Structures are given as C-alpha cells and as structure tokens.
Amino acid sequence: MHFTKDDTLAINTIRVLAADTVFKSNSGHPGAPMGCAPMAHLLFSRYMNFNPKNPHWANRDRFVLSNGHACALQYILLHLTGYPTSIEDLKQFRQLNSKTPGHPESHITVGIEVTTGPLGQGFANSVGLAIAEAHMAATFNKPGFDLFNNYTFVILGDGCLQEGVASEAASLAGHLQLGKLIALYDDNHISIDGDTEVSFTEDVAKRFEAYGWHVQIVADGNNDLESIARAIEEAKKVTNKPSLIKVFTTIGFGSLNQGTEKVHGSPLKADDIVQLKKAFGFNPEERFVVPQTTYDLYHAKAAKGAQLNQEWDALLENYVAQHPEEGAQLKRRLRKELPENWATALPRFTPADKATATRKLSEAVLNKIADILPELMVGSADLTGSNLTRWKNAVDFQPESTGIGSYAGRYIRYGVREHGMSAVMNGLDAYGGIIPAGATFLNFISYASGAVRLAALSGHRILFIMTHDSIGLGEDGPTHQPIETMAMIRATPNLVDLRPADGNETSGAYLFAISAKHRPSVLSLTRQDLPQLEGSSIEKTLKGGYVLQEVEGANVTLIGTGSEVSLCVDAAKILHDRGIKARIVSMPSTTLFDEQDHDYRASVLIDGIPAVSVEAMSTFGWDRYAHESIGIDTFGASGPYKDVYKHFGLVPDVVAGKVQKVVAFYKSEGRIPSLVRKYFH
C-alpha cells in the first residue's frame, strides 16, 4: 500500500489536535492519542467503512476505543471524518454538557458505538459486536445478498489487558472463532505507575495464541505504516480466528516527555506544545488547525462509505422484495420494534395453578416467546440447568466446525465468565437487531457489576436473568446467598429491579424488560416453589408496587417482594386471628414504583397506618417505603432453605409477632409519618 506526505500530515494533525484539546480543557490524556495516531489513521482513512451522514447504517464497520481515556483521539477522528463533532466541540472537551465528555459515551456523542472508560469493557463489548455480526449474517444473508459482513476493530492498551473482563472475553472470542474481530494492542509499556515492568511482564502474544487468536507483531507503530497496514490485511484474511495485532508505540510521541507516564494523564506544557508543533511543521501560534488536505483525505473515505451505504440500502430493498418475510423481520428488528401482539403469548396463572419456582416460571415464559421473538439471544454463565434459560428447540451459537451449533443459533454458552458475559451483551445490544439476555445466580451479578453499570449508563436493553435469589437457595450457604445485592441493583440509576412473586408477576417482569428499549433489567428469581397469588396480574406488575389484598379498616400494611409476598399473605392470616387487619402490597420493583405519580403511590402506601417491609435480604433502602423492615442484615447460613428461613425469623408466626409489636408501638406513639407525602419524594 502506498503512503504519501498527506498521510504523515494527517497523523501529525491528530497528534497536535490531541495536545491542543487536552491543553484547552486542562484535563485529559494526550499521550495515548499521540501514540495511537498512526494505527487509528489507517483504520479511518483506509480500512473502515462508515457513513457519518447515516451513523446507524447497519453494516458499517464498528470501531471501539477500549482505552477510553484516549477519547480525544476518537473525537478528533469523528470531527475529521465528518461526524457532527465540530472544532468547537473539541474545544469543549471535558466541559459540562459538551458532546465530548471525559470518556466516550454512546448516548451522548454520535459515532461512538459503546461507552468505554473502565478498562477492558470496550474490548469485551467488541466481542459482543463481533458475535452479533456473525449471528446476523448467519440469520439473514443469502446467496447474492451479503447484508452483514462488517468488521469490528478495537484499539486497546496495557490496562485493558490487565483487567479480568478482557481475559474472559478474549477466551470466549477465541473459542467462537470470531474472524471479523481485529484488535490493535497499543503496547507503549506505560501505565499510571510508570513502566509496565513494575507489574505487567507477561507475554501477551503467547497468551492470545493460547486463547486461539491469530497474533502479529508490529515493531514500529510510530512510523511504519506499511507494517501496520500489512498486519491489518493479513488479519482480514484469517477468517476462523480473531486477530490481535501487537503494535509497539511511544506514548506522547513527539513530546519532550514521550515514553513516560508524564504524558499519560496530564496536559502537555505550553513550551512542549510549541516545540511539538514546530517539529511537525505546524505554526506554534495557532491552535485547533486542520489542513484542508487532511479534511479532504478523510472526507474522501467518508464519501466512499456513503456510497457503500447507498448500495447496501438498494440491496436491502431487493432482499425485501425477494424475501419479504425475512426482510420485514430484519427491518422491524433494526427499528427496535417488537412483533405485534407478542405479549399475548405470556402465560397467565390463577391461584388454582400449582406452586412453582419463579426460575421455572421464567423457563415457561422463554418457551412461549422464543419463537415469537427471534431477536432474543439468551445465554448462561455455565448454569443453564440451574437458570433454566434454554428453551426446548434452542440451537447453540457455535462455529459450524464444532458440530455443536451454528452462528444462527441463539443460545450462547458463556462459560464461567459472568463479567465477560455482561460486557459482551452490551456489545450485542449496541450492534442492533438483538435483545440479549444472560443468566447466573443473583449473588454473582456482583462479579459483573462493572458491565451492568455501563449497561444502565448506556441505556442498553438487556435482561439479566438472575436465579437463586435469596437464602432460599439453601445449602450452598452465605457465599452464594445474596444479601446486599438487590440494594446495589436498586441504587443503580436506570437499572430496573424486578423480583416477581409468582407466575403473573414473572410474565409481567418479562413484559417490561423486553418492552423497555433503553433500560437494562434484573429479573430476580427463586430456586424454591412459590404459590400463585390471588390478586396478582401481569399488568399490575408494571406499576412496580400494587395492593395485592385490600382490607377495610386496616391496621397495618405489609410489603413483600418475590418469595416474601406469600410469606406476608400467611402472616396476615395469623394477624387476622389476633385481631389485626393487614393489607398486603406486592412490590416487584421499587424502581418502577418510584416512577408512578404521587396519587397512585399514596393509594398503595396509605397514610394513617404503619407499613412493614419483609424481604429475605438487607433492609437497606426500605425506609423509603416502610416504617419498619424485617429482613437480614448479616450474611446468610447454610442449610435446608426452610430451616434457614426459620433461623432468620422469616416465617409467618415470627413475622406476625414482630408486626403485632410494630402496630402497638405506633399506636402508643400516636403519630405515623407519611411515606409518600415528602418534599423530595
């Protein structure tokens, strides 16, 4: 491949703009953008297909900057290629309400595929993006209609490769033989603590070869464009392995402090920027300058992308004409629309139906909707038989060569990789046309919390199907029994907690989670059987909290979630025999309940009588909904689940006794604060 002085000028323009951008904000990371400029230039000027005028073109190549602290690099490239990121936006880098925040955020900046910053997450997202391409291609491509054939490119650094989530995702990608995933490793030997010799001396190339990746090494990533280009071309030829290109670079290339940690997370000094611009042929008195030849170079590539997009649109319309059913499905999925009347397939229950664990009820839902929702891709972190997430006719997502599935399969065997699974699902949703769901035990969502948090921040529609959700799992004991976990979930913005009490609420949980286009949901499901409740419904579940059983002249409100709603029902019967009338509220989602209007919440949590919450988990956070809380504020215990419930006093007679004392206490107090009529609530 032939390179000219225009390529050199474009690369140096990136380096100078990175220095200007970070200096202007007096905050950020100039070193990595300056070091990665050559490889990033090649991707955006020679190899990637994209269309800034239609950023959501379904078959565009995806680019992920996993070392998100280097985001000045990505913002600069978005500007140069014609995305709606202006020079003024670069000047507003890291400022409040700007389109160029301190790390890439997909919901803020057009052209950012996934939100990155916490190291390793973007790399794992890229695995999800590559899985999505392979699946969409296997599902929709037909002879003469190569609708999906894009590549996923990711730049990552030493820090990304030290994070466990990257190891999990890399291992999975190698197993799945994701040949259209190409990772460029910016090996600059620098981290915040200094040279990586202090903590990171493994042979990354051999590690990735062991994962099943195709690995190449480029010795001079600062100047040798031919070698970088040759490595990318070779990577594209390897179709049965993901590729890692290890590129040796110099952090802060051109700075007086190049090659040191001093250029990692601090702006270059003014005199350093002056000498940098002189060395690269720029006027040191000018800032944020882009030569027209550089604009022309990148705009020419963008124009080619626009032409490819136009050709693809025509191909799609021809596809729809010849394959109307598949074409209509594809268009619907890309619009994030659901099949008409799909929710009518959700099972409904009456109290006459047998008691069933909500994980088993979840399995019933999946069997009802899996064929109706072909966009649903489900998986488990090596707990399929416990999570009950694989429907009867499911096909595994596997390479054809394994003989155990195909890329058209919709069930992903994630292995014991909870964090990797969750980060991969972020990539699956970001690709488009797919609704990902992944399962493990509720307690182990803590392993995945970094990716779960980014799902909430980014607004990904993801179903976290979490079973064995309390001390009800029994004998496995406190290492597996979630206590504080739901409190963390409920405290996370835009993450929806769904802890259903029976079959109707389980169906309602799925109705919400699948319908919510821009919110992840956590379905908290039991191991133990629960009765089907009188008064529950799919529709009421969507309110987050509702009156399950009303009683005239009530003395107390009992609030339960999940497995403890039926406990409240049984405790209310004992209280009735003791002359205390208890109304019962089911609260499958505190998040959704908080979003209801004041009058509705006031009708559920009525004034004038005390409210008592009951949940086999931490009582933390329940003071918003109850005057007193019955729960567990220690770790759990190992034993048969009924014995464990009894041990912690979560049985009807003990709960009734505590509630009786609460009623007496507030009667003697003569005052019961309102739970709803608050200034800040």
PDB file of N, CA, C and O in Angstrom, residues 3 12 43 53 90 107 118 120 148 170 179 282 284-285 307 338 424 427 467 532 537 580 618 655 661 672:
ATOM      1  N   PHE A   3       1.850   5.113   0.644  1.00  0.00           N
ATOM      2  CA  PHE A   3       1.536   6.210   1.552  1.00  0.00           C
ATOM      3  C   PHE A   3       2.288   7.464   1.113  1.00  0.00           C
ATOM      4  O   PHE A   3       3.384   7.398   0.559  1.00  0.00           O
ATOM      5  N   ASN A  12       0.109  13.622  12.038  1.00  0.00           N
ATOM      6  CA  ASN A  12       0.632  14.693  12.896  1.00  0.00           C
ATOM      7  C   ASN A  12      -0.460  15.690  13.277  1.00  0.00           C
ATOM      8  O   ASN A  12      -0.408  16.298  14.354  1.00  0.00           O
ATOM      9  N   LEU A  43      -6.993   3.004  10.095  1.00  0.00           N
ATOM     10  CA  LEU A  43      -8.347   2.443  10.195  1.00  0.00           C
ATOM     11  C   LEU A  43      -9.364   3.377   9.558  1.00  0.00           C
ATOM     12  O   LEU A  43     -10.215   2.952   8.768  1.00  0.00           O
ATOM     13  N   LYS A  53     -23.009  10.550   7.595  1.00  0.00           N
ATOM     14  CA  LYS A  53     -24.344  11.079   7.342  1.00  0.00           C
ATOM     15  C   LYS A  53     -25.435  10.103   7.770  1.00  0.00           C
ATOM     16  O   LYS A  53     -26.603  10.484   7.880  1.00  0.00           O
ATOM     17  N   LEU A  90     -14.459  20.059  20.177  1.00  0.00           N
ATOM     18  CA  LEU A  90     -13.135  19.686  20.680  1.00  0.00           C
ATOM     19  C   LEU A  90     -12.655  20.699  21.719  1.00  0.00           C
ATOM     20  O   LEU A  90     -12.024  20.331  22.719  1.00  0.00           O
ATOM     21  N   HIS A 107     -24.406   7.360  24.278  1.00  0.00           N
ATOM     22  CA  HIS A 107     -25.686   8.062  24.261  1.00  0.00           C
ATOM     23  C   HIS A 107     -25.515   9.577  24.156  1.00  0.00           C
ATOM     24  O   HIS A 107     -26.503  10.296  24.058  1.00  0.00           O
ATOM     25  N   PRO A 118     -13.920   2.465  31.853  1.00  0.00           N
ATOM     26  CA  PRO A 118     -13.445   1.396  32.724  1.00  0.00           C
ATOM     27  C   PRO A 118     -12.711   0.364  31.863  1.00  0.00           C
ATOM     28  O   PRO A 118     -13.302  -0.236  30.955  1.00  0.00           O
ATOM     29  N   GLY A 120     -10.921  -2.465  29.758  1.00  0.00           N
ATOM     30  CA  GLY A 120     -11.303  -3.822  29.386  1.00  0.00           C
ATOM     31  C   GLY A 120     -12.729  -3.956  28.916  1.00  0.00           C
ATOM     32  O   GLY A 120     -13.061  -4.895  28.183  1.00  0.00           O
ATOM     33  N   PHE A 148     -24.782  -8.633   5.847  1.00  0.00           N
ATOM     34  CA  PHE A 148     -23.941  -8.386   7.022  1.00  0.00           C
ATOM     35  C   PHE A 148     -22.570  -9.013   6.798  1.00  0.00           C
ATOM     36  O   PHE A 148     -22.437 -10.236   6.700  1.00  0.00           O
ATOM     37  N   ALA A 170     -11.748 -12.465  25.756  1.00  0.00           N
ATOM     38  CA  ALA A 170     -10.788 -12.960  24.771  1.00  0.00           C
ATOM     39  C   ALA A 170     -10.851 -14.476  24.663  1.00  0.00           C
ATOM     40  O   ALA A 170     -10.785 -15.042  23.563  1.00  0.00           O
ATOM     41  N   GLY A 179     -13.723 -14.436  13.350  1.00  0.00           N
ATOM     42  CA  GLY A 179     -12.719 -13.999  12.405  1.00  0.00           C
ATOM     43  C   GLY A 179     -12.819 -12.547  11.964  1.00  0.00           C
ATOM     44  O   GLY A 179     -11.885 -12.029  11.350  1.00  0.00           O
ATOM     45  N   PHE A 282       3.866  22.678  12.094  1.00  0.00           N
ATOM     46  CA  PHE A 282       2.685  23.498  12.356  1.00  0.00           C
ATOM     47  C   PHE A 282       3.106  24.833  12.966  1.00  0.00           C
ATOM     48  O   PHE A 282       4.155  24.945  13.614  1.00  0.00           O
ATOM     49  N   PRO A 284       3.263  27.270  15.718  1.00  0.00           N
ATOM     50  CA  PRO A 284       3.069  27.152  17.169  1.00  0.00           C
ATOM     51  C   PRO A 284       2.140  28.216  17.752  1.00  0.00           C
ATOM     52  O   PRO A 284       1.669  28.067  18.887  1.00  0.00           O
ATOM     53  N   GLU A 285       1.865  29.272  16.987  1.00  0.00           N
ATOM     54  CA  GLU A 285       0.988  30.325  17.474  1.00  0.00           C
ATOM     55  C   GLU A 285      -0.486  29.993  17.247  1.00  0.00           C
ATOM     56  O   GLU A 285      -1.370  30.683  17.771  1.00  0.00           O
ATOM     57  N   GLN A 307     -21.360   5.932  -0.270  1.00  0.00           N
ATOM     58  CA  GLN A 307     -21.716   5.200  -1.481  1.00  0.00           C
ATOM     59  C   GLN A 307     -22.020   3.738  -1.158  1.00  0.00           C
ATOM     60  O   GLN A 307     -22.994   3.162  -1.661  1.00  0.00           O
ATOM     61  N   LEU A 338     -41.075  -4.481  18.345  1.00  0.00           N
ATOM     62  CA  LEU A 338     -41.416  -5.853  18.693  1.00  0.00           C
ATOM     63  C   LEU A 338     -42.556  -6.344  17.815  1.00  0.00           C
ATOM     64  O   LEU A 338     -43.347  -5.543  17.306  1.00  0.00           O
ATOM     65  N   VAL A 424     -20.149  -8.519  27.060  1.00  0.00           N
ATOM     66  CA  VAL A 424     -20.456  -8.977  25.701  1.00  0.00           C
ATOM     67  C   VAL A 424     -21.888  -8.595  25.331  1.00  0.00           C
ATOM     68  O   VAL A 424     -22.169  -8.154  24.207  1.00  0.00           O
ATOM     69  N   GLY A 427     -22.289  -5.210  23.985  1.00  0.00           N
ATOM     70  CA  GLY A 427     -21.950  -5.148  22.579  1.00  0.00           C
ATOM     71  C   GLY A 427     -23.043  -5.705  21.692  1.00  0.00           C
ATOM     72  O   GLY A 427     -23.315  -5.166  20.609  1.00  0.00           O
ATOM     73  N   THR A 467     -31.079 -16.086  38.988  1.00  0.00           N
ATOM     74  CA  THR A 467     -31.839 -17.054  39.779  1.00  0.00           C
ATOM     75  C   THR A 467     -31.167 -17.296  41.134  1.00  0.00           C
ATOM     76  O   THR A 467     -30.139 -16.724  41.440  1.00  0.00           O
ATOM     77  N   GLN A 532     -49.170 -19.477  43.479  1.00  0.00           N
ATOM     78  CA  GLN A 532     -49.772 -18.464  42.607  1.00  0.00           C
ATOM     79  C   GLN A 532     -50.760 -17.661  43.450  1.00  0.00           C
ATOM     80  O   GLN A 532     -51.612 -18.230  44.131  1.00  0.00           O
ATOM     81  N   SER A 537     -51.291  -9.832  38.857  1.00  0.00           N
ATOM     82  CA  SER A 537     -51.557  -9.780  37.421  1.00  0.00           C
ATOM     83  C   SER A 537     -50.324  -9.281  36.695  1.00  0.00           C
ATOM     84  O   SER A 537     -49.450  -8.638  37.287  1.00  0.00           O
ATOM     85  N   ILE A 580     -55.812  -8.149  64.187  1.00  0.00           N
ATOM     86  CA  ILE A 580     -55.102  -7.098  63.458  1.00  0.00           C
ATOM     87  C   ILE A 580     -55.341  -7.301  61.968  1.00  0.00           C
ATOM     88  O   ILE A 580     -55.075  -8.365  61.419  1.00  0.00           O
ATOM     89  N   SER A 618     -31.052  -7.660  52.707  1.00  0.00           N
ATOM     90  CA  SER A 618     -30.762  -6.479  53.507  1.00  0.00           C
ATOM     91  C   SER A 618     -31.978  -5.561  53.596  1.00  0.00           C
ATOM     92  O   SER A 618     -32.742  -5.409  52.635  1.00  0.00           O
ATOM     93  N   VAL A 655     -42.912 -13.375  61.896  1.00  0.00           N
ATOM     94  CA  VAL A 655     -43.209 -12.105  61.230  1.00  0.00           C
ATOM     95  C   VAL A 655     -44.462 -11.471  61.827  1.00  0.00           C
ATOM     96  O   VAL A 655     -44.498 -10.269  62.127  1.00  0.00           O
ATOM     97  N   LYS A 661     -46.089  -6.121  67.301  1.00  0.00           N
ATOM     98  CA  LYS A 661     -45.393  -5.169  68.151  1.00  0.00           C
ATOM     99  C   LYS A 661     -45.255  -3.804  67.478  1.00  0.00           C
ATOM    100  O   LYS A 661     -45.329  -2.761  68.126  1.00  0.00           O
ATOM    101  N   ILE A 672     -47.902   8.683  62.899  1.00  0.00           N
ATOM    102  CA  ILE A 672     -47.305   7.806  61.886  1.00  0.00           C
ATOM    103  C   ILE A 672     -46.915   8.673  60.689  1.00  0.00           C
ATOM    104  O   ILE A 672     -47.789   9.192  59.984  1.00  0.00           O
TER     105      ILE A 672
END
